[in-house]
């Protein structure tokens, strides 16, 4: 039996769990992380790439941004395309200089994991939480197994940063929250390819064949996505067909998409899920454990890190003043930003995906929105400030 005692027990070594551990440590608060998967698996998992200014600032403030500053690519704007017409939204200009940074989620996870382990801190891989107990007392426990051996973490607080399929949310008493669920009738086929990006900034595109997104990872690696049906099979998508379809959907006059060897392919369903309470006693949920959004707004990872900001504020206040004041405010503070992101992600999803027949009523509304974005600085500003992420002060009301 592995027996561990710490102040905060953290389930999950994704962006939420790792950020929480580092930030607590900076404030002199101890924590231990357990992670279901192996280190190789977690560090190799291809996911997000778009970091908001808030997220970048937090990683830098923790002293963990050295590689991100070198390898991350900052963008001052984004391209939006509709029926092969492309416009530019210069978000730095519209938001007083705020930017986004393109830096792969798995690079963030690597940097935070390396720093944690190099510092001699505890992180147990291939250690899955099986049960959370006594979270309505001042001594909650996390039960886990690693290589067939049982373990128990005794702590003051449990942070369930264990993603959408974790046990944190399932442990919350059903009567303590309301849940919301939307499954969109399409998925994303995502690729990583060894080819220089064909664009200097991201392109989100509506085309009568469906949505496409051109993102990137570096000067030599591109990340692209295509809308496909939910029951789509990867076998129907040989590399040539993927490039052909991306080229058609992203295309505008005088522009060519460069293709190259694809080294990663996956299909991700699009859904929104949400519970409106992130705390029960001394159990707290953060990140995808409490909410997921479709990736069209690039918000999931950023929301996970924003949750952690509010959770750290509460935990630090507890140890300083022996008060639950801020901790009991955690859900309220986090939910404001989460609902904003739910709305923005839903908006971007509806605007750029093919939902009904080209030419239908919903298509006409999409086109009317695009035409309005094109002509209105106010509308562009609304998109820009949501896209780069609203500053934390905005939510201090
Ligand atoms: P994670 O990253 O899922 O980490 C949870 C961790 O918990 C572990 N776990 C357990 N550990 C111990 N015991 C158990 N019983 C456990 N059960 C689970 C898991 O193994 C895992 O390591 O959640 P976290 O930290 O909340 O982070 C959330 C982000 O990963 C997610 O929101 C983003 O990837 C979403 N997302 C995007 N977000 C952005 O901000 N910008 C983007 O550009 C962006 N693009 C995307 C995305 C997600 C995508 N997919 C694949 C869903 C693009 C895609 C295609
Ligand atoms: C990505 O680079 O993976 C990415 C960028 C923007 C999104 C989603 C994913 O909205």
Tab-separated table of C-alpha atoms and ligand atoms in Angstrom:
chain	number	residue	atom	x	y	z
A	1	UNK	CA	0.000	0.000	0.000
A	2	UNK	CA	1.399	3.396	-1.086
A	3	UNK	CA	0.500	6.031	1.528
A	4	UNK	CA	0.867	9.709	0.672
A	5	UNK	CA	0.094	12.814	2.690
A	6	UNK	CA	-0.046	16.236	1.091
A	7	UNK	CA	-2.020	19.486	1.194
A	8	UNK	CA	-3.649	19.171	-2.240
A	9	UNK	CA	-4.183	15.835	-4.013
A	10	UNK	CA	-4.372	16.333	-7.784
A	11	UNK	CA	-5.903	13.812	-10.191
A	12	UNK	CA	-4.624	14.220	-13.767
A	13	UNK	CA	-1.371	15.534	-15.294
A	14	UNK	CA	-2.946	17.508	-18.150
A	15	UNK	CA	-2.676	21.295	-18.446
A	16	UNK	CA	-5.060	21.874	-15.500
A	17	UNK	CA	-3.374	19.509	-13.008
A	18	UNK	CA	0.184	20.529	-13.870
A	19	UNK	CA	-0.569	24.267	-13.778
A	20	UNK	CA	-2.268	23.861	-10.409
A	21	UNK	CA	0.672	21.933	-8.930
A	22	UNK	CA	3.259	24.501	-10.044
A	23	UNK	CA	1.232	27.500	-8.983
A	24	UNK	CA	0.552	26.044	-5.534
A	25	UNK	CA	4.234	25.282	-5.122
A	26	UNK	CA	5.051	28.887	-5.946
A	27	UNK	CA	2.836	29.801	-2.998
A	28	UNK	CA	4.486	27.299	-0.663
A	29	UNK	CA	1.615	24.764	-0.814
A	30	UNK	CA	2.425	21.076	-1.361
A	31	UNK	CA	0.665	18.780	-3.806
A	32	UNK	CA	1.003	15.334	-5.368
A	33	UNK	CA	-0.272	14.392	-8.846
A	34	UNK	CA	-1.482	10.998	-10.013
A	35	UNK	CA	-1.933	10.303	-13.732
A	36	UNK	CA	-3.731	7.340	-15.265
A	37	UNK	CA	-1.584	7.192	-18.406
A	38	UNK	CA	2.143	6.788	-19.037
A	39	UNK	CA	4.429	9.794	-19.428
A	40	UNK	CA	4.988	8.966	-23.134
A	41	UNK	CA	1.248	8.793	-23.766
A	42	UNK	CA	0.446	12.105	-22.094
A	43	UNK	CA	3.347	13.941	-23.723
A	44	UNK	CA	2.509	12.546	-27.147
A	45	UNK	CA	-1.236	13.268	-27.074
A	46	UNK	CA	-1.965	15.703	-29.905
A	47	UNK	CA	-4.565	18.284	-29.003
A	48	UNK	CA	-4.744	22.042	-28.688
A	49	UNK	CA	-2.376	24.620	-30.054
A	50	UNK	CA	-3.842	28.034	-29.438
A	51	UNK	CA	-2.840	29.777	-26.218
A	52	UNK	CA	-4.558	32.958	-25.111
A	53	UNK	CA	-2.559	35.854	-23.746
A	54	UNK	CA	-3.790	35.009	-20.205
A	55	UNK	CA	-2.436	31.463	-20.492
A	56	UNK	CA	0.917	32.626	-21.844
A	57	UNK	CA	1.209	35.215	-19.046
A	58	UNK	CA	0.488	32.579	-16.379
A	59	UNK	CA	3.075	30.131	-17.770
A	60	UNK	CA	5.647	32.946	-17.930
A	61	UNK	CA	4.810	34.161	-14.408
A	62	UNK	CA	5.437	30.655	-13.085
A	63	UNK	CA	8.915	30.819	-14.653
A	64	UNK	CA	8.079	27.996	-17.081
A	65	UNK	CA	7.848	29.890	-20.354
A	66	UNK	CA	11.424	29.743	-21.613
A	67	UNK	CA	10.894	27.231	-24.450
A	68	UNK	CA	7.415	28.604	-25.257
A	69	UNK	CA	8.959	32.063	-25.757
A	70	UNK	CA	11.538	30.595	-28.133
A	71	UNK	CA	9.376	28.178	-30.101
A	72	UNK	CA	5.863	29.624	-29.770
A	73	UNK	CA	4.569	31.706	-32.671
A	74	UNK	CA	2.630	34.864	-31.842
A	75	UNK	CA	-0.223	36.032	-34.038
A	76	UNK	CA	-1.809	39.477	-34.221
A	77	UNK	CA	-4.836	38.470	-36.241
A	78	UNK	CA	-6.860	35.735	-37.900
A	79	UNK	CA	-8.391	35.109	-41.348
A	80	UNK	CA	-12.070	34.272	-41.733
A	81	UNK	CA	-13.238	32.845	-45.006
A	82	UNK	CA	-16.765	32.293	-46.347
A	83	UNK	CA	-17.611	30.890	-49.762
A	84	UNK	CA	-13.979	31.388	-50.752
A	85	UNK	CA	-13.910	35.058	-49.768
A	86	UNK	CA	-11.297	35.770	-47.094
A	87	UNK	CA	-11.167	38.682	-44.650
A	88	UNK	CA	-8.705	39.570	-41.897
A	89	UNK	CA	-9.522	40.388	-38.268
A	90	UNK	CA	-6.545	42.279	-36.786
A	91	UNK	CA	-7.139	41.422	-33.161
A	92	UNK	CA	-4.053	43.080	-31.673
A	93	UNK	CA	-5.182	46.369	-33.231
A	94	UNK	CA	-8.753	45.888	-31.960
A	95	UNK	CA	-7.896	44.757	-28.417
A	96	UNK	CA	-5.087	47.061	-27.353
A	97	UNK	CA	-2.265	44.742	-28.415
A	98	UNK	CA	-3.469	41.358	-27.142
A	99	UNK	CA	-2.136	38.372	-29.085
A	100	UNK	CA	-2.461	34.613	-29.265
A	101	UNK	CA	0.449	32.168	-29.274
A	102	UNK	CA	0.604	28.940	-31.226
A	103	UNK	CA	2.415	26.320	-29.139
A	104	UNK	CA	1.287	22.686	-28.961
A	105	UNK	CA	-0.507	21.491	-25.839
A	106	UNK	CA	1.845	18.525	-25.601
A	107	UNK	CA	4.795	20.950	-25.519
A	108	UNK	CA	3.169	22.791	-22.602
A	109	UNK	CA	2.609	19.447	-20.869
A	110	UNK	CA	6.239	18.419	-21.494
A	111	UNK	CA	7.627	21.696	-20.135
A	112	UNK	CA	5.498	21.554	-16.988
A	113	UNK	CA	6.153	17.851	-16.382
A	114	UNK	CA	9.922	18.199	-16.839
A	115	UNK	CA	10.104	21.174	-14.476
A	116	UNK	CA	8.004	19.370	-11.839
A	117	UNK	CA	10.084	16.198	-11.889
A	118	UNK	CA	13.433	18.030	-12.138
A	119	UNK	CA	12.422	19.835	-8.973
A	120	UNK	CA	12.033	16.466	-7.224
A	121	UNK	CA	8.242	16.778	-6.881
A	122	UNK	CA	5.891	13.785	-6.860
A	123	UNK	CA	3.970	12.684	-9.957
A	124	UNK	CA	2.843	9.074	-10.220
A	125	UNK	CA	2.267	7.884	-13.810
A	126	UNK	CA	0.058	4.924	-14.694
A	127	UNK	CA	-1.686	5.553	-11.400
A	128	UNK	CA	-5.461	5.728	-11.861
A	129	UNK	CA	-7.751	7.201	-9.229
A	130	UNK	CA	-10.497	4.715	-8.418
A	131	UNK	CA	-12.440	6.546	-5.720
A	132	UNK	CA	-12.579	9.869	-3.882
A	133	UNK	CA	-13.818	9.614	-0.299
A	134	UNK	CA	-14.560	11.847	2.711
A	135	UNK	CA	-14.685	14.987	0.594
A	136	UNK	CA	-17.392	16.365	2.857
A	137	UNK	CA	-14.920	16.253	5.784
A	138	UNK	CA	-11.636	18.136	6.341
A	139	UNK	CA	-9.605	15.040	5.411
A	140	UNK	CA	-10.578	13.843	1.925
A	141	UNK	CA	-8.821	10.889	0.311
A	142	UNK	CA	-7.988	9.749	-3.208
A	143	UNK	CA	-7.727	5.991	-3.718
A	144	UNK	CA	-5.671	4.775	-6.657
A	145	UNK	CA	-3.852	1.780	-8.102
A	146	UNK	CA	-0.444	1.683	-9.741
A	147	UNK	CA	0.886	-1.554	-11.233
A	148	UNK	CA	-1.642	-3.520	-9.233
A	149	UNK	CA	-0.590	-1.881	-5.963
A	150	UNK	CA	-3.171	0.146	-4.048
A	151	UNK	CA	-2.441	3.678	-2.925
A	152	UNK	CA	-4.128	6.408	-0.919
A	153	UNK	CA	-3.560	10.149	-0.843
A	154	UNK	CA	-4.695	11.904	2.330
A	155	UNK	CA	-5.055	15.628	1.813
A	156	UNK	CA	-6.823	18.868	2.713
A	157	UNK	CA	-8.312	19.327	-0.772
A	158	UNK	CA	-8.886	17.153	-3.832
A	159	UNK	CA	-8.530	18.772	-7.258
A	160	UNK	CA	-10.101	16.611	-9.959
A	161	UNK	CA	-8.257	17.751	-13.098
A	162	UNK	CA	-8.983	14.424	-14.749
A	163	UNK	CA	-10.602	15.501	-17.992
A	164	UNK	CA	-13.936	14.661	-19.548
A	165	UNK	CA	-13.796	10.917	-18.795
A	166	UNK	CA	-12.369	11.218	-15.279
A	167	UNK	CA	-13.926	10.189	-11.990
A	168	UNK	CA	-14.129	13.698	-10.494
A	169	UNK	CA	-17.374	14.692	-12.143
A	170	UNK	CA	-18.905	11.249	-11.600
A	171	UNK	CA	-18.148	11.585	-7.874
A	172	UNK	CA	-20.057	14.867	-7.502
A	173	UNK	CA	-23.466	14.190	-5.915
A	174	UNK	CA	-26.050	14.348	-8.711
A	175	UNK	CA	-28.298	16.744	-6.835
A	176	UNK	CA	-25.472	19.307	-6.529
A	177	UNK	CA	-25.483	20.418	-10.167
A	178	UNK	CA	-27.393	20.777	-13.383
A	179	UNK	CA	-25.754	19.468	-16.533
A	180	UNK	CA	-25.961	20.650	-20.127
A	181	UNK	CA	-24.991	18.627	-23.167
A	182	UNK	CA	-24.905	19.346	-26.882
A	183	UNK	CA	-23.650	16.877	-29.464
A	184	UNK	CA	-23.040	18.497	-32.812
A	185	UNK	CA	-23.909	16.525	-35.944
A	186	UNK	CA	-20.314	16.651	-37.215
A	187	UNK	CA	-16.725	15.867	-36.198
A	188	UNK	CA	-13.244	17.173	-36.979
A	189	UNK	CA	-10.717	15.198	-38.931
A	190	UNK	CA	-7.367	16.664	-37.810
A	191	UNK	CA	-3.936	16.184	-39.350
A	192	UNK	CA	-0.347	17.135	-38.587
A	193	UNK	CA	1.910	17.341	-41.623
A	194	UNK	CA	5.552	18.010	-42.342
A	195	UNK	CA	5.002	21.020	-44.528
A	196	UNK	CA	5.509	24.755	-44.063
A	197	UNK	CA	2.226	26.557	-43.299
A	198	UNK	CA	0.641	28.130	-46.372
A	199	UNK	CA	-0.538	31.078	-44.286
A	200	UNK	CA	0.936	33.560	-41.819
A	201	UNK	CA	-2.144	33.401	-39.561
A	202	UNK	CA	-4.919	30.876	-38.877
A	203	UNK	CA	-7.729	30.529	-41.444
A	204	UNK	CA	-11.267	29.471	-40.397
A	205	UNK	CA	-13.373	28.685	-43.468
A	206	UNK	CA	-16.979	27.934	-44.370
A	207	UNK	CA	-17.372	26.170	-47.698
A	208	UNK	CA	-20.387	24.435	-49.173
A	209	UNK	CA	-18.496	21.144	-48.636
A	210	UNK	CA	-18.078	22.006	-44.933
A	211	UNK	CA	-15.719	23.681	-42.447
A	212	UNK	CA	-11.922	23.744	-42.689
A	213	UNK	CA	-9.210	25.235	-40.471
A	214	UNK	CA	-5.595	25.908	-41.295
A	215	UNK	CA	-3.460	26.117	-38.148
A	216	UNK	CA	0.207	25.382	-37.618
A	217	UNK	CA	2.801	24.250	-35.130
A	218	UNK	CA	6.092	25.590	-36.463
A	219	UNK	CA	7.800	26.833	-39.615
A	220	UNK	CA	7.883	23.250	-40.871
A	221	UNK	CA	4.767	21.645	-39.357
A	222	UNK	CA	1.154	22.468	-40.264
A	223	UNK	CA	-2.023	21.489	-38.386
A	224	UNK	CA	-5.264	21.356	-40.378
A	225	UNK	CA	-8.829	20.239	-39.773
A	226	UNK	CA	-11.847	19.266	-41.891
A	227	UNK	CA	-15.508	18.931	-40.921
A	228	UNK	CA	-16.642	15.330	-41.480
A	229	UNK	CA	-19.742	13.327	-40.548
A	230	UNK	CA	-19.917	11.805	-37.075
A	231	UNK	CA	-19.851	8.261	-38.412
A	232	UNK	CA	-16.961	9.007	-40.758
A	233	UNK	CA	-14.318	6.354	-41.181
A	234	UNK	CA	-10.648	7.284	-41.558
A	235	UNK	CA	-10.288	4.635	-44.263
A	236	UNK	CA	-12.371	6.880	-46.534
A	237	UNK	CA	-9.764	9.595	-46.195
A	238	UNK	CA	-6.491	8.721	-47.891
A	239	UNK	CA	-3.942	11.552	-47.700
A	240	UNK	CA	-4.563	12.760	-51.265
A	241	UNK	CA	-8.279	13.194	-50.577
A	242	UNK	CA	-7.565	15.151	-47.383
A	243	UNK	CA	-5.257	17.589	-49.186
A	244	UNK	CA	-7.644	17.957	-52.084
A	245	UNK	CA	-10.565	18.752	-49.814
A	246	UNK	CA	-8.547	21.170	-47.658
A	247	UNK	CA	-7.404	22.949	-50.767
A	248	UNK	CA	-10.982	23.343	-52.046
A	249	UNK	CA	-12.466	24.469	-48.724
A	250	UNK	CA	-9.690	26.893	-47.747
A	251	UNK	CA	-9.139	28.157	-51.270
A	252	UNK	CA	-9.342	31.725	-52.489
A	253	UNK	CA	-8.221	33.199	-55.757
A	254	UNK	CA	-4.463	33.403	-56.169
A	255	UNK	CA	-3.694	31.273	-53.104
A	256	UNK	CA	-2.353	27.744	-53.035
A	257	UNK	CA	-2.238	25.206	-50.243
A	258	UNK	CA	1.082	23.399	-49.948
A	259	UNK	CA	0.792	19.703	-49.114
A	260	UNK	CA	3.291	17.351	-47.470
A	261	UNK	CA	3.632	14.038	-45.611
A	262	UNK	CA	0.920	13.570	-42.975
A	263	UNK	CA	2.257	12.035	-39.739
A	264	UNK	CA	-0.793	12.176	-37.457
A	265	UNK	CA	-4.518	11.772	-38.230
A	266	UNK	CA	-7.476	11.651	-35.863
A	267	UNK	CA	-11.237	12.219	-35.761
A	268	UNK	CA	-12.729	14.153	-32.840
A	269	UNK	CA	-16.459	14.501	-32.165
A	270	UNK	CA	-17.709	17.997	-31.452
A	271	UNK	CA	-19.635	18.544	-28.271
A	272	UNK	CA	-20.345	20.963	-25.472
A	273	UNK	CA	-20.798	19.697	-21.962
A	274	UNK	CA	-21.158	21.616	-18.793
A	275	UNK	CA	-22.072	21.222	-15.157
A	276	UNK	CA	-22.895	24.355	-13.260
A	277	UNK	CA	-21.229	23.467	-9.954
A	278	UNK	CA	-17.514	22.744	-9.615
A	279	UNK	CA	-17.267	22.169	-5.858
A	280	UNK	CA	-18.666	19.811	-3.285
A	281	UNK	CA	-17.134	20.171	0.179
A	282	UNK	CA	-13.405	19.784	-0.388
A	283	UNK	CA	-13.653	18.306	-3.885
A	284	UNK	CA	-13.028	20.751	-6.734
A	285	UNK	CA	-13.298	20.152	-10.493
A	286	UNK	CA	-11.172	22.087	-12.990
A	287	UNK	CA	-10.725	22.047	-16.782
A	288	UNK	CA	-12.356	19.427	-19.012
A	289	UNK	CA	-13.484	17.571	-15.864
A	290	UNK	CA	-16.201	20.220	-15.485
A	291	UNK	CA	-16.780	21.505	-18.994
A	292	UNK	CA	-15.887	20.944	-22.622
A	293	UNK	CA	-16.442	23.133	-25.640
A	294	UNK	CA	-16.117	22.401	-29.361
A	295	UNK	CA	-12.578	23.390	-30.430
A	296	UNK	CA	-13.687	26.029	-32.967
A	297	UNK	CA	-12.865	28.902	-30.593
A	298	UNK	CA	-9.620	27.374	-29.270
A	299	UNK	CA	-10.892	27.706	-25.708
A	300	UNK	CA	-10.623	24.335	-23.874
A	301	UNK	CA	-7.054	24.464	-22.620
A	302	UNK	CA	-7.321	28.163	-21.897
A	303	UNK	CA	-10.429	27.629	-19.791
A	304	UNK	CA	-8.646	24.875	-17.870
A	305	UNK	CA	-5.820	27.266	-16.990
A	306	UNK	CA	-8.291	30.051	-16.113
A	307	UNK	CA	-10.140	27.715	-13.706
A	308	UNK	CA	-6.819	27.058	-11.990
A	309	UNK	CA	-6.259	30.774	-11.432
A	310	UNK	CA	-9.488	31.013	-9.436
A	311	UNK	CA	-8.834	27.760	-7.596
A	312	UNK	CA	-5.325	28.847	-6.579
A	313	UNK	CA	-6.684	32.210	-5.363
A	314	UNK	CA	-9.107	30.298	-3.123
A	315	UNK	CA	-6.636	27.728	-1.778
A	316	UNK	CA	-3.965	30.364	-1.061
A	317	UNK	CA	-6.544	32.460	0.780
A	318	UNK	CA	-7.561	29.425	2.825
A	319	UNK	CA	-4.015	28.721	4.043
A	320	UNK	CA	-3.302	32.414	4.673
A	321	UNK	CA	-6.492	33.380	6.459
A	322	UNK	CA	-8.060	30.050	7.396
A	323	UNK	CA	-11.088	31.163	5.416
A	324	UNK	CA	-13.340	29.479	2.862
A	325	UNK	CA	-14.520	32.869	1.560
A	326	UNK	CA	-12.747	32.766	-1.812
A	327	UNK	CA	-12.855	28.983	-2.202
A	328	UNK	CA	-16.618	28.992	-1.874
A	329	UNK	CA	-16.635	31.605	-4.642
A	330	UNK	CA	-14.655	29.370	-7.020
A	331	UNK	CA	-17.602	28.053	-9.021
A	332	UNK	CA	-19.102	31.510	-9.379
A	333	UNK	CA	-15.843	33.096	-10.569
A	334	UNK	CA	-15.003	30.267	-12.983
A	335	UNK	CA	-18.521	29.939	-14.435
A	336	UNK	CA	-18.628	33.487	-15.784
A	337	UNK	CA	-15.703	32.815	-18.108
A	338	UNK	CA	-16.855	29.272	-18.900
A	339	UNK	CA	-20.299	30.421	-20.061
A	340	UNK	CA	-18.683	33.192	-22.136
A	341	UNK	CA	-16.467	30.549	-23.782
A	342	UNK	CA	-19.415	28.187	-24.243
A	343	UNK	CA	-21.204	30.955	-26.108
A	344	UNK	CA	-18.210	31.972	-28.218
A	345	UNK	CA	-17.294	28.375	-29.098
A	346	UNK	CA	-20.891	27.642	-30.050
A	347	UNK	CA	-21.024	30.852	-32.094
A	348	UNK	CA	-17.839	30.069	-34.038
A	349	UNK	CA	-19.019	26.500	-34.573
A	350	UNK	CA	-22.408	27.573	-35.938
A	351	UNK	CA	-20.898	30.303	-38.092
A	352	UNK	CA	-18.331	28.171	-39.928
A	353	UNK	CA	-19.774	24.645	-40.133
A	354	UNK	CA	-22.141	23.416	-42.763
A	355	UNK	CA	-25.335	22.647	-40.896
A	356	UNK	CA	-28.041	22.465	-43.499
A	357	UNK	CA	-28.104	22.526	-47.270
A	358	UNK	CA	-26.034	25.248	-48.886
A	359	UNK	CA	-28.543	28.026	-49.625
A	360	UNK	CA	-30.914	27.120	-46.767
A	361	UNK	CA	-32.205	29.613	-44.177
A	362	UNK	CA	-29.435	28.782	-41.697
A	363	UNK	CA	-26.816	29.218	-44.455
A	364	UNK	CA	-28.284	32.663	-45.254
A	365	UNK	CA	-27.990	33.661	-41.600
A	366	UNK	CA	-24.377	32.497	-41.534
A	367	UNK	CA	-23.631	34.507	-44.644
A	368	UNK	CA	-25.410	37.580	-43.215
A	369	UNK	CA	-23.192	37.353	-40.127
A	370	UNK	CA	-20.053	37.067	-42.235
A	371	UNK	CA	-21.058	40.080	-44.331
A	372	UNK	CA	-21.669	42.076	-41.173
A	373	UNK	CA	-18.261	41.101	-39.714
A	374	UNK	CA	-16.741	42.293	-42.979
A	375	UNK	CA	-18.235	45.781	-42.741
A	376	UNK	CA	-18.374	46.451	-38.992
A	377	UNK	CA	-15.404	47.297	-36.791
A	378	UNK	CA	-17.624	46.827	-33.736
A	379	UNK	CA	-18.499	43.271	-34.749
A	380	UNK	CA	-14.860	42.470	-35.560
A	381	UNK	CA	-13.897	43.786	-32.125
A	382	UNK	CA	-16.420	41.496	-30.440
A	383	UNK	CA	-14.893	38.511	-32.194
A	384	UNK	CA	-11.341	39.670	-31.531
A	385	UNK	CA	-11.764	40.210	-27.784
A	386	UNK	CA	-13.413	36.830	-27.307
A	387	UNK	CA	-10.846	35.093	-29.454
A	388	UNK	CA	-7.775	36.462	-27.638
A	389	UNK	CA	-9.527	35.941	-24.290
A	390	UNK	CA	-10.896	38.556	-21.935
A	391	UNK	CA	-8.496	39.758	-19.221
A	392	UNK	CA	-9.123	38.405	-15.716
A	393	UNK	CA	-9.995	41.899	-14.409
A	394	UNK	CA	-13.027	41.851	-16.724
A	395	UNK	CA	-14.561	39.151	-14.559
A	396	UNK	CA	-13.907	40.825	-11.200
A	397	UNK	CA	-17.425	42.051	-10.622
B	1	LIG	P1	-6.874	16.696	-20.010
B	1	LIG	O1	-5.832	17.304	-20.874
B	1	LIG	O2	-7.826	15.759	-20.602
B	1	LIG	O3	-6.107	16.000	-18.799
B	1	LIG	C1	-6.772	15.148	-17.892
B	1	LIG	C2	-5.777	14.110	-17.425
B	1	LIG	O4	-6.383	13.288	-16.420
B	1	LIG	C3	-6.009	11.945	-16.644
B	1	LIG	N1	-7.000	11.062	-15.968
B	1	LIG	C4	-6.751	10.438	-14.795
B	1	LIG	N2	-5.666	10.407	-14.005
B	1	LIG	C5	-5.707	9.641	-12.875
B	1	LIG	N3	-6.805	8.904	-12.539
B	1	LIG	C6	-7.925	8.895	-13.313
B	1	LIG	N4	-8.979	8.162	-12.960
B	1	LIG	C7	-7.924	9.688	-14.490
B	1	LIG	N5	-8.835	9.900	-15.482
B	1	LIG	C8	-8.248	10.731	-16.358
B	1	LIG	C9	-5.993	11.817	-18.157
B	1	LIG	O5	-5.194	10.724	-18.593
B	1	LIG	C10	-5.378	13.164	-18.555
B	1	LIG	O6	-3.980	13.129	-18.663
B	1	LIG	O7	-7.738	17.833	-19.278
B	1	LIG	P2	-7.365	19.327	-18.813
B	1	LIG	O8	-6.081	19.338	-18.043
B	1	LIG	O9	-8.597	19.851	-18.203
B	1	LIG	O10	-7.039	20.110	-20.179
B	1	LIG	C11	-8.056	20.376	-21.111
B	1	LIG	C12	-7.494	20.358	-22.540
B	1	LIG	O11	-6.794	19.148	-22.739
B	1	LIG	C13	-8.592	20.508	-23.608
B	1	LIG	O12	-9.582	21.411	-23.176
B	1	LIG	C14	-8.043	21.027	-24.953
B	1	LIG	O13	-7.174	20.084	-25.555
B	1	LIG	C15	-9.180	21.358	-25.925
B	1	LIG	N6	-8.692	21.817	-27.235
B	1	LIG	C16	-8.229	23.104	-27.408
B	1	LIG	N7	-8.139	23.961	-26.367
B	1	LIG	C17	-7.585	25.209	-26.528
B	1	LIG	O14	-7.538	25.987	-25.550
B	1	LIG	N8	-7.074	25.630	-27.724
B	1	LIG	C18	-7.117	24.824	-28.835
B	1	LIG	O15	-6.577	25.209	-29.877
B	1	LIG	C19	-7.729	23.525	-28.706
B	1	LIG	N9	-7.782	22.692	-29.756
B	1	LIG	C20	-8.691	20.934	-28.324
B	1	LIG	C21	-8.228	21.414	-29.585
B	1	LIG	C22	-9.090	19.599	-28.184
B	1	LIG	C23	-9.066	18.759	-29.271
B	1	LIG	N10	-9.435	17.405	-29.063
B	1	LIG	C24	-8.660	16.325	-29.511
B	1	LIG	C25	-10.444	17.098	-28.059
B	1	LIG	C26	-8.233	20.585	-30.687
B	1	LIG	C27	-8.681	19.260	-30.546
B	1	LIG	C28	-8.714	18.410	-31.793
B	2	LIG	C1	-4.890	23.994	-33.268
B	2	LIG	O1	-3.872	24.607	-33.633
B	2	LIG	O2	-4.865	22.783	-32.991
B	2	LIG	C2	-6.180	24.724	-33.154
B	2	LIG	C3	-6.220	26.083	-33.402
B	2	LIG	C4	-7.425	26.769	-33.309
B	2	LIG	C5	-8.572	26.087	-32.969
B	2	LIG	C6	-8.527	24.718	-32.711
B	2	LIG	C7	-7.327	24.037	-32.810
B	2	LIG	O3	-9.753	26.755	-32.898
